[in-house]
Amino acid sequence: MKQKIIIKIFIGLLGLLFLGLNNFKKEQDPLHKRVFNISLTETKNSIVAKKSIADKFYFKNGKFFSDFLFGKFGYKYINYRINKDSIYTDSTDTEVRLLEVEAVVTNDDDETIFVSFTTSEWDIDGLIKITKHDKLKQHYDFVGREKGGKPK
């Protein structure tokens, strides 16, 4: 009789442990399933282009997707790394989550795409640098806002 009770308690604790680890795993990527509407502007010789390019940034399972980068350079996705994840209180006593993220990928032709950006709640701004053989080929600045407004 005591063995059955001990086994039930053990199974119950194992279930709670599994649920706890599962919830912890879901919280690791704050950008997961977020979509941002972006406005890209190309900069050449410190002169900003007059026309901006509309794009969407998608994030899923540690991968960064961009319609522009896929269409122009053929990159379906780029793995990203969150360098800074902090929460601060702004002037209106509201907690704001700040993320600093970067993504780098190099193809077989020694062409490197470097993406660096900062998100502050639902706003995003950053830059994209494309280099070939370590020489700057193209430079884009971007700003945007999360699709659908303020995240949950």
Coordinates of C-alpha atoms in Angstrom, one line a residue:
M1 CA 0.0 0.0 0.0
K2 CA 2.8 2.4 0.9
Q3 CA 4.6 1.6 -2.4
K4 CA 1.5 2.7 -4.4
I5 CA 1.3 6.0 -2.5
I6 CA 5.0 6.6 -3.0
I7 CA 4.8 5.8 -6.8
K8 CA 1.7 8.1 -7.2
I9 CA 3.6 10.9 -5.4
F10 CA 6.7 10.3 -7.5
I11 CA 4.6 10.4 -10.8
G12 CA 2.9 13.6 -9.6
L13 CA 6.2 15.3 -8.8
L14 CA 7.6 14.2 -12.2
G15 CA 4.5 15.7 -13.9
L16 CA 5.0 19.0 -12.1
L17 CA 8.7 19.0 -13.0
F18 CA 7.8 18.4 -16.6
L19 CA 5.3 21.2 -16.7
G20 CA 7.7 23.6 -15.0
L21 CA 10.5 22.8 -17.5
N22 CA 8.0 23.2 -20.4
N23 CA 7.0 26.6 -19.2
F24 CA 10.6 27.6 -18.7
K25 CA 11.4 26.6 -22.3
K26 CA 8.6 28.7 -23.7
E27 CA 9.9 31.9 -22.1
Q28 CA 13.5 31.6 -23.5
D29 CA 12.8 33.5 -26.8
P30 CA 10.9 36.8 -26.3
L31 CA 10.9 37.5 -30.1
H32 CA 9.2 34.1 -30.9
K33 CA 6.2 34.5 -33.3
R34 CA 6.5 38.3 -33.5
V35 CA 6.1 40.2 -36.8
F36 CA 7.4 43.8 -37.4
N37 CA 6.6 46.1 -40.3
I38 CA 9.8 47.7 -41.3
S39 CA 10.9 50.7 -43.4
L40 CA 14.5 50.2 -44.9
T41 CA 16.5 53.1 -46.2
E42 CA 19.8 52.5 -48.1
T43 CA 22.8 54.7 -47.2
K44 CA 25.6 55.2 -49.8
N45 CA 28.6 57.4 -48.9
S46 CA 26.8 58.8 -45.9
I47 CA 23.9 59.9 -48.2
V48 CA 20.4 58.5 -47.3
A49 CA 18.3 57.3 -50.3
K50 CA 15.1 59.3 -50.9
K51 CA 12.9 56.2 -51.2
S52 CA 12.4 53.7 -48.5
I53 CA 11.7 50.0 -48.9
A54 CA 8.8 48.3 -47.0
D55 CA 9.6 44.9 -45.4
K56 CA 8.4 42.5 -42.7
F57 CA 10.6 40.9 -40.1
Y58 CA 9.4 37.6 -38.7
F59 CA 10.9 35.7 -35.7
K60 CA 10.4 32.0 -35.0
N61 CA 12.4 29.5 -33.0
G62 CA 15.6 31.6 -32.9
K63 CA 15.4 32.3 -36.7
F64 CA 15.0 35.7 -38.3
F65 CA 13.1 35.9 -41.6
S66 CA 13.0 38.9 -43.9
D67 CA 11.1 39.2 -47.2
F68 CA 13.7 41.7 -48.5
L69 CA 16.7 39.6 -47.6
F70 CA 15.1 36.5 -49.2
G71 CA 14.1 38.3 -52.4
K72 CA 17.3 40.3 -52.9
F73 CA 20.0 38.0 -51.5
G74 CA 18.3 34.6 -51.3
Y75 CA 18.6 34.1 -47.5
K76 CA 15.5 32.2 -46.3
Y77 CA 16.4 32.9 -42.6
I78 CA 19.3 33.9 -40.4
N79 CA 19.9 32.6 -36.8
Y80 CA 20.0 35.4 -34.3
R81 CA 21.4 35.9 -30.8
I82 CA 19.9 38.1 -28.1
N83 CA 22.9 40.0 -26.5
K84 CA 20.9 42.0 -24.0
D85 CA 17.5 41.4 -22.4
S86 CA 16.5 44.0 -19.8
I87 CA 13.5 45.6 -18.3
Y88 CA 13.5 49.2 -17.1
T89 CA 10.8 51.6 -15.9
D90 CA 10.2 54.6 -18.1
S91 CA 9.0 58.1 -17.1
T92 CA 5.4 57.0 -16.9
D93 CA 6.3 54.2 -14.4
T94 CA 5.6 51.6 -17.1
E95 CA 7.9 48.6 -17.4
V96 CA 9.6 48.4 -20.8
R97 CA 11.5 45.4 -22.2
L98 CA 14.6 46.2 -24.2
L99 CA 16.3 43.7 -26.4
E100 CA 19.6 44.0 -28.3
V101 CA 19.9 41.4 -31.0
E102 CA 22.3 40.6 -33.8
A103 CA 22.4 38.1 -36.6
V104 CA 25.3 37.2 -38.9
V105 CA 25.5 34.8 -41.8
T106 CA 28.2 34.2 -44.5
N107 CA 27.6 32.4 -47.8
D108 CA 30.1 30.4 -50.0
D109 CA 31.0 33.6 -52.0
D110 CA 32.3 35.3 -48.8
E111 CA 29.3 37.6 -48.7
T112 CA 28.3 38.4 -45.1
I113 CA 25.1 39.9 -43.9
F114 CA 25.2 41.5 -40.5
V115 CA 21.9 42.6 -38.8
S116 CA 21.9 44.4 -35.6
F117 CA 18.8 45.9 -33.9
T118 CA 17.2 47.0 -30.7
T119 CA 13.6 46.5 -29.8
S120 CA 11.9 48.5 -27.1
E121 CA 8.5 46.9 -26.5
W122 CA 6.8 47.1 -29.9
D123 CA 9.3 49.5 -31.7
I124 CA 12.4 48.3 -33.5
D125 CA 15.4 50.1 -35.1
G126 CA 18.7 48.9 -36.4
L127 CA 21.0 48.4 -39.4
I128 CA 21.9 45.8 -42.0
K129 CA 25.4 45.6 -43.5
I130 CA 26.2 43.5 -46.5
T131 CA 30.0 43.0 -47.1
K132 CA 31.8 41.0 -49.7
H133 CA 35.4 40.0 -49.0
D134 CA 35.3 42.2 -45.9
K135 CA 34.5 45.4 -47.9
L136 CA 31.2 47.1 -47.3
K137 CA 28.9 46.5 -50.3
Q138 CA 25.5 47.9 -49.0
H139 CA 24.3 49.5 -45.8
Y140 CA 20.6 49.8 -44.7
D141 CA 19.1 51.5 -41.7
F142 CA 15.6 50.5 -40.6
V143 CA 12.9 51.4 -38.2
G144 CA 9.6 49.8 -37.6
R145 CA 6.7 48.8 -35.3
E146 CA 5.3 45.5 -34.4
K147 CA 2.3 44.4 -36.5
G148 CA -0.9 44.7 -34.5
G149 CA 0.5 47.2 -32.0
K150 CA 1.6 46.6 -28.4
P151 CA 2.6 42.9 -27.7
K152 CA 0.9 40.8 -25.0

